[in-house]
């Protein structure tokens, strides 16, 4: 647990809590030690991603369960996940409308500097959202 906590820069207590609520499922050894493998790292990455979107842990848990499901899709979980995405998109739409006048006042060099700070994926998403909402 200490190694994964250090690797992901989170506390052991947080990892223990995620395990208690069922977000992480480590393998137990014969001596009852918990081993956190690659799947746990992927789940921690998803948790970090969703937390950056200000999603509550209960919603994060349901989203991760939907992603990890074994080819059987629970319709209600899928609908809830899409509602969560719609809510996030609405929030992004509002943010874009707030930022648009600010961005329009920037000169070309300032816009380029700002764009260079974004990852390629972020730029593509921002452009898609602008097209979608305009």
mmCIF file of C-alpha atoms in Angstrom:
data_model
loop_
_atom_site.group_PDB
_atom_site.id
_atom_site.type_symbol
_atom_site.label_atom_id
_atom_site.label_comp_id
_atom_site.label_asym_id
_atom_site.label_seq_id
_atom_site.Cartn_x
_atom_site.Cartn_y
_atom_site.Cartn_z
ATOM 1 C CA UNK A 1 0.000 0.000 0.000
ATOM 2 C CA UNK A 2 2.872 2.348 0.807
ATOM 3 C CA UNK A 3 4.407 1.951 -2.636
ATOM 4 C CA UNK A 4 1.203 2.739 -4.511
ATOM 5 C CA UNK A 5 0.502 5.674 -2.171
ATOM 6 C CA UNK A 6 3.939 7.094 -2.885
ATOM 7 C CA UNK A 7 3.642 6.411 -6.609
ATOM 8 C CA UNK A 8 0.257 8.168 -6.884
ATOM 9 C CA UNK A 9 1.117 10.845 -4.284
ATOM 10 C CA UNK A 10 -1.872 10.058 -2.078
ATOM 11 C CA UNK A 11 -2.074 8.955 1.528
ATOM 12 C CA UNK A 12 -2.274 5.356 2.702
ATOM 13 C CA UNK A 13 -5.431 6.369 4.497
ATOM 14 C CA UNK A 14 -7.012 7.401 1.184
ATOM 15 C CA UNK A 15 -6.085 4.078 -0.409
ATOM 16 C CA UNK A 16 -7.477 2.264 2.614
ATOM 17 C CA UNK A 17 -10.721 4.264 2.319
ATOM 18 C CA UNK A 18 -11.025 3.543 -1.422
ATOM 19 C CA UNK A 19 -10.542 -0.143 -0.599
ATOM 20 C CA UNK A 20 -13.179 -0.049 2.152
ATOM 21 C CA UNK A 21 -15.813 1.510 -0.122
ATOM 22 C CA UNK A 22 -15.038 -0.942 -2.920
ATOM 23 C CA UNK A 23 -13.282 1.333 -5.406
ATOM 24 C CA UNK A 24 -10.052 -0.660 -5.138
ATOM 25 C CA UNK A 25 -9.919 -4.448 -4.989
ATOM 26 C CA UNK A 26 -6.405 -5.537 -4.053
ATOM 27 C CA UNK A 27 -5.312 -9.150 -4.065
ATOM 28 C CA UNK A 28 -4.898 -10.628 -0.578
ATOM 29 C CA UNK A 29 -1.869 -12.769 0.147
ATOM 30 C CA UNK A 30 -1.905 -15.806 2.444
ATOM 31 C CA UNK A 31 -0.575 -13.559 5.212
ATOM 32 C CA UNK A 32 -3.427 -11.082 4.501
ATOM 33 C CA UNK A 33 -1.242 -8.404 2.893
ATOM 34 C CA UNK A 34 -2.928 -6.360 0.193
ATOM 35 C CA UNK A 35 -1.261 -6.287 -3.211
ATOM 36 C CA UNK A 36 -2.295 -3.470 -5.539
ATOM 37 C CA UNK A 37 -1.681 -4.320 -9.171
ATOM 38 C CA UNK A 38 -1.978 -2.576 -12.516
ATOM 39 C CA UNK A 39 -5.783 -2.549 -12.363
ATOM 40 C CA UNK A 40 -5.654 -0.593 -9.091
ATOM 41 C CA UNK A 41 -3.341 1.958 -10.723
ATOM 42 C CA UNK A 42 -5.816 2.350 -13.582
ATOM 43 C CA UNK A 43 -8.681 2.814 -11.126
ATOM 44 C CA UNK A 44 -6.663 5.421 -9.199
ATOM 45 C CA UNK A 45 -6.054 7.258 -12.485
ATOM 46 C CA UNK A 46 -9.801 7.235 -13.197
ATOM 47 C CA UNK A 47 -10.562 8.443 -9.667
ATOM 48 C CA UNK A 48 -8.086 11.292 -10.096
ATOM 49 C CA UNK A 49 -9.642 12.188 -13.462
ATOM 50 C CA UNK A 50 -13.182 12.241 -12.104
ATOM 51 C CA UNK A 51 -12.155 14.115 -8.953
ATOM 52 C CA UNK A 52 -10.643 16.794 -11.202
ATOM 53 C CA UNK A 53 -14.126 17.116 -12.681
ATOM 54 C CA UNK A 54 -15.496 17.628 -9.149
ATOM 55 C CA UNK A 55 -17.464 14.402 -9.298
ATOM 56 C CA UNK A 56 -18.523 12.963 -5.911
ATOM 57 C CA UNK A 57 -17.044 9.597 -4.904
ATOM 58 C CA UNK A 58 -20.395 7.816 -5.172
ATOM 59 C CA UNK A 59 -20.714 8.917 -8.807
ATOM 60 C CA UNK A 60 -17.073 8.029 -9.422
ATOM 61 C CA UNK A 61 -17.736 4.568 -8.033
ATOM 62 C CA UNK A 62 -20.763 4.014 -10.281
ATOM 63 C CA UNK A 63 -18.835 5.254 -13.333
ATOM 64 C CA UNK A 64 -15.931 2.928 -12.602
ATOM 65 C CA UNK A 65 -18.293 0.006 -12.021
ATOM 66 C CA UNK A 66 -19.909 0.714 -15.386
ATOM 67 C CA UNK A 67 -16.531 0.779 -17.124
ATOM 68 C CA UNK A 68 -15.335 -2.391 -15.374
ATOM 69 C CA UNK A 69 -18.541 -4.364 -15.949
ATOM 70 C CA UNK A 70 -18.103 -7.727 -17.627
ATOM 71 C CA UNK A 71 -19.838 -7.077 -20.953
ATOM 72 C CA UNK A 72 -23.249 -6.854 -19.269
ATOM 73 C CA UNK A 73 -24.547 -3.316 -19.243
ATOM 74 C CA UNK A 74 -26.962 -2.261 -16.543
ATOM 75 C CA UNK A 75 -29.305 0.142 -18.344
ATOM 76 C CA UNK A 76 -29.875 2.305 -15.270
ATOM 77 C CA UNK A 77 -26.144 2.612 -14.611
ATOM 78 C CA UNK A 78 -25.530 3.504 -18.248
ATOM 79 C CA UNK A 79 -28.272 6.156 -18.154
ATOM 80 C CA UNK A 80 -26.874 7.588 -14.924
ATOM 81 C CA UNK A 81 -23.392 7.707 -16.459
ATOM 82 C CA UNK A 82 -24.703 9.567 -19.503
ATOM 83 C CA UNK A 83 -26.552 11.987 -17.209
ATOM 84 C CA UNK A 84 -23.275 12.631 -15.407
ATOM 85 C CA UNK A 85 -21.548 13.302 -18.715
ATOM 86 C CA UNK A 86 -24.368 15.644 -19.741
ATOM 87 C CA UNK A 87 -23.989 17.515 -16.456
ATOM 88 C CA UNK A 88 -20.244 17.873 -16.980
ATOM 89 C CA UNK A 89 -20.829 19.061 -20.542
ATOM 90 C CA UNK A 90 -23.337 21.648 -19.304
ATOM 91 C CA UNK A 91 -20.755 22.903 -16.832
ATOM 92 C CA UNK A 92 -18.158 23.094 -19.616
ATOM 93 C CA UNK A 93 -20.625 24.958 -21.826
ATOM 94 C CA UNK A 94 -21.100 27.552 -19.087
ATOM 95 C CA UNK A 95 -17.327 27.842 -18.633
ATOM 96 C CA UNK A 96 -16.846 28.341 -22.372
ATOM 97 C CA UNK A 97 -19.421 31.132 -22.430
ATOM 98 C CA UNK A 98 -17.624 32.841 -19.549
ATOM 99 C CA UNK A 99 -14.207 32.441 -21.175
ATOM 100 C CA UNK A 100 -15.200 33.344 -24.733
ATOM 101 C CA UNK A 101 -15.213 37.157 -24.270
ATOM 102 C CA UNK A 102 -11.921 36.949 -22.391
ATOM 103 C CA UNK A 103 -10.311 34.907 -25.156
ATOM 104 C CA UNK A 104 -11.577 37.313 -27.801
ATOM 105 C CA UNK A 105 -9.666 40.163 -26.129
ATOM 106 C CA UNK A 106 -6.357 38.297 -26.361
ATOM 107 C CA UNK A 107 -3.989 39.034 -29.217
ATOM 108 C CA UNK A 108 -2.823 36.210 -31.485
ATOM 109 C CA UNK A 109 0.433 35.646 -29.589
ATOM 110 C CA UNK A 110 -1.395 35.357 -26.262
ATOM 111 C CA UNK A 111 -3.862 32.889 -27.782
ATOM 112 C CA UNK A 112 -1.007 30.777 -29.132
ATOM 113 C CA UNK A 113 0.779 30.795 -25.769
ATOM 114 C CA UNK A 114 -2.406 29.697 -24.053
ATOM 115 C CA UNK A 115 -3.052 26.973 -26.625
ATOM 116 C CA UNK A 116 0.505 25.662 -26.233
ATOM 117 C CA UNK A 117 -0.144 25.068 -22.528
ATOM 118 C CA UNK A 118 -2.933 22.634 -23.371
ATOM 119 C CA UNK A 119 -2.333 19.035 -24.343
ATOM 120 C CA UNK A 120 -3.329 17.990 -27.855
ATOM 121 C CA UNK A 121 -6.318 16.119 -26.427
ATOM 122 C CA UNK A 122 -7.453 19.182 -24.480
ATOM 123 C CA UNK A 123 -7.206 21.409 -27.564
ATOM 124 C CA UNK A 124 -9.220 18.934 -29.612
ATOM 125 C CA UNK A 125 -11.860 18.664 -26.896
ATOM 126 C CA UNK A 126 -12.054 22.458 -26.501
ATOM 127 C CA UNK A 127 -12.484 22.900 -30.268
ATOM 128 C CA UNK A 128 -15.148 20.184 -30.380
ATOM 129 C CA UNK A 129 -17.036 21.764 -27.501
ATOM 130 C CA UNK A 130 -16.896 25.194 -29.155
ATOM 131 C CA UNK A 131 -18.323 23.708 -32.356
ATOM 132 C CA UNK A 132 -20.947 21.761 -30.441
ATOM 133 C CA UNK A 133 -22.188 24.697 -28.402
ATOM 134 C CA UNK A 134 -22.034 27.453 -31.009
#
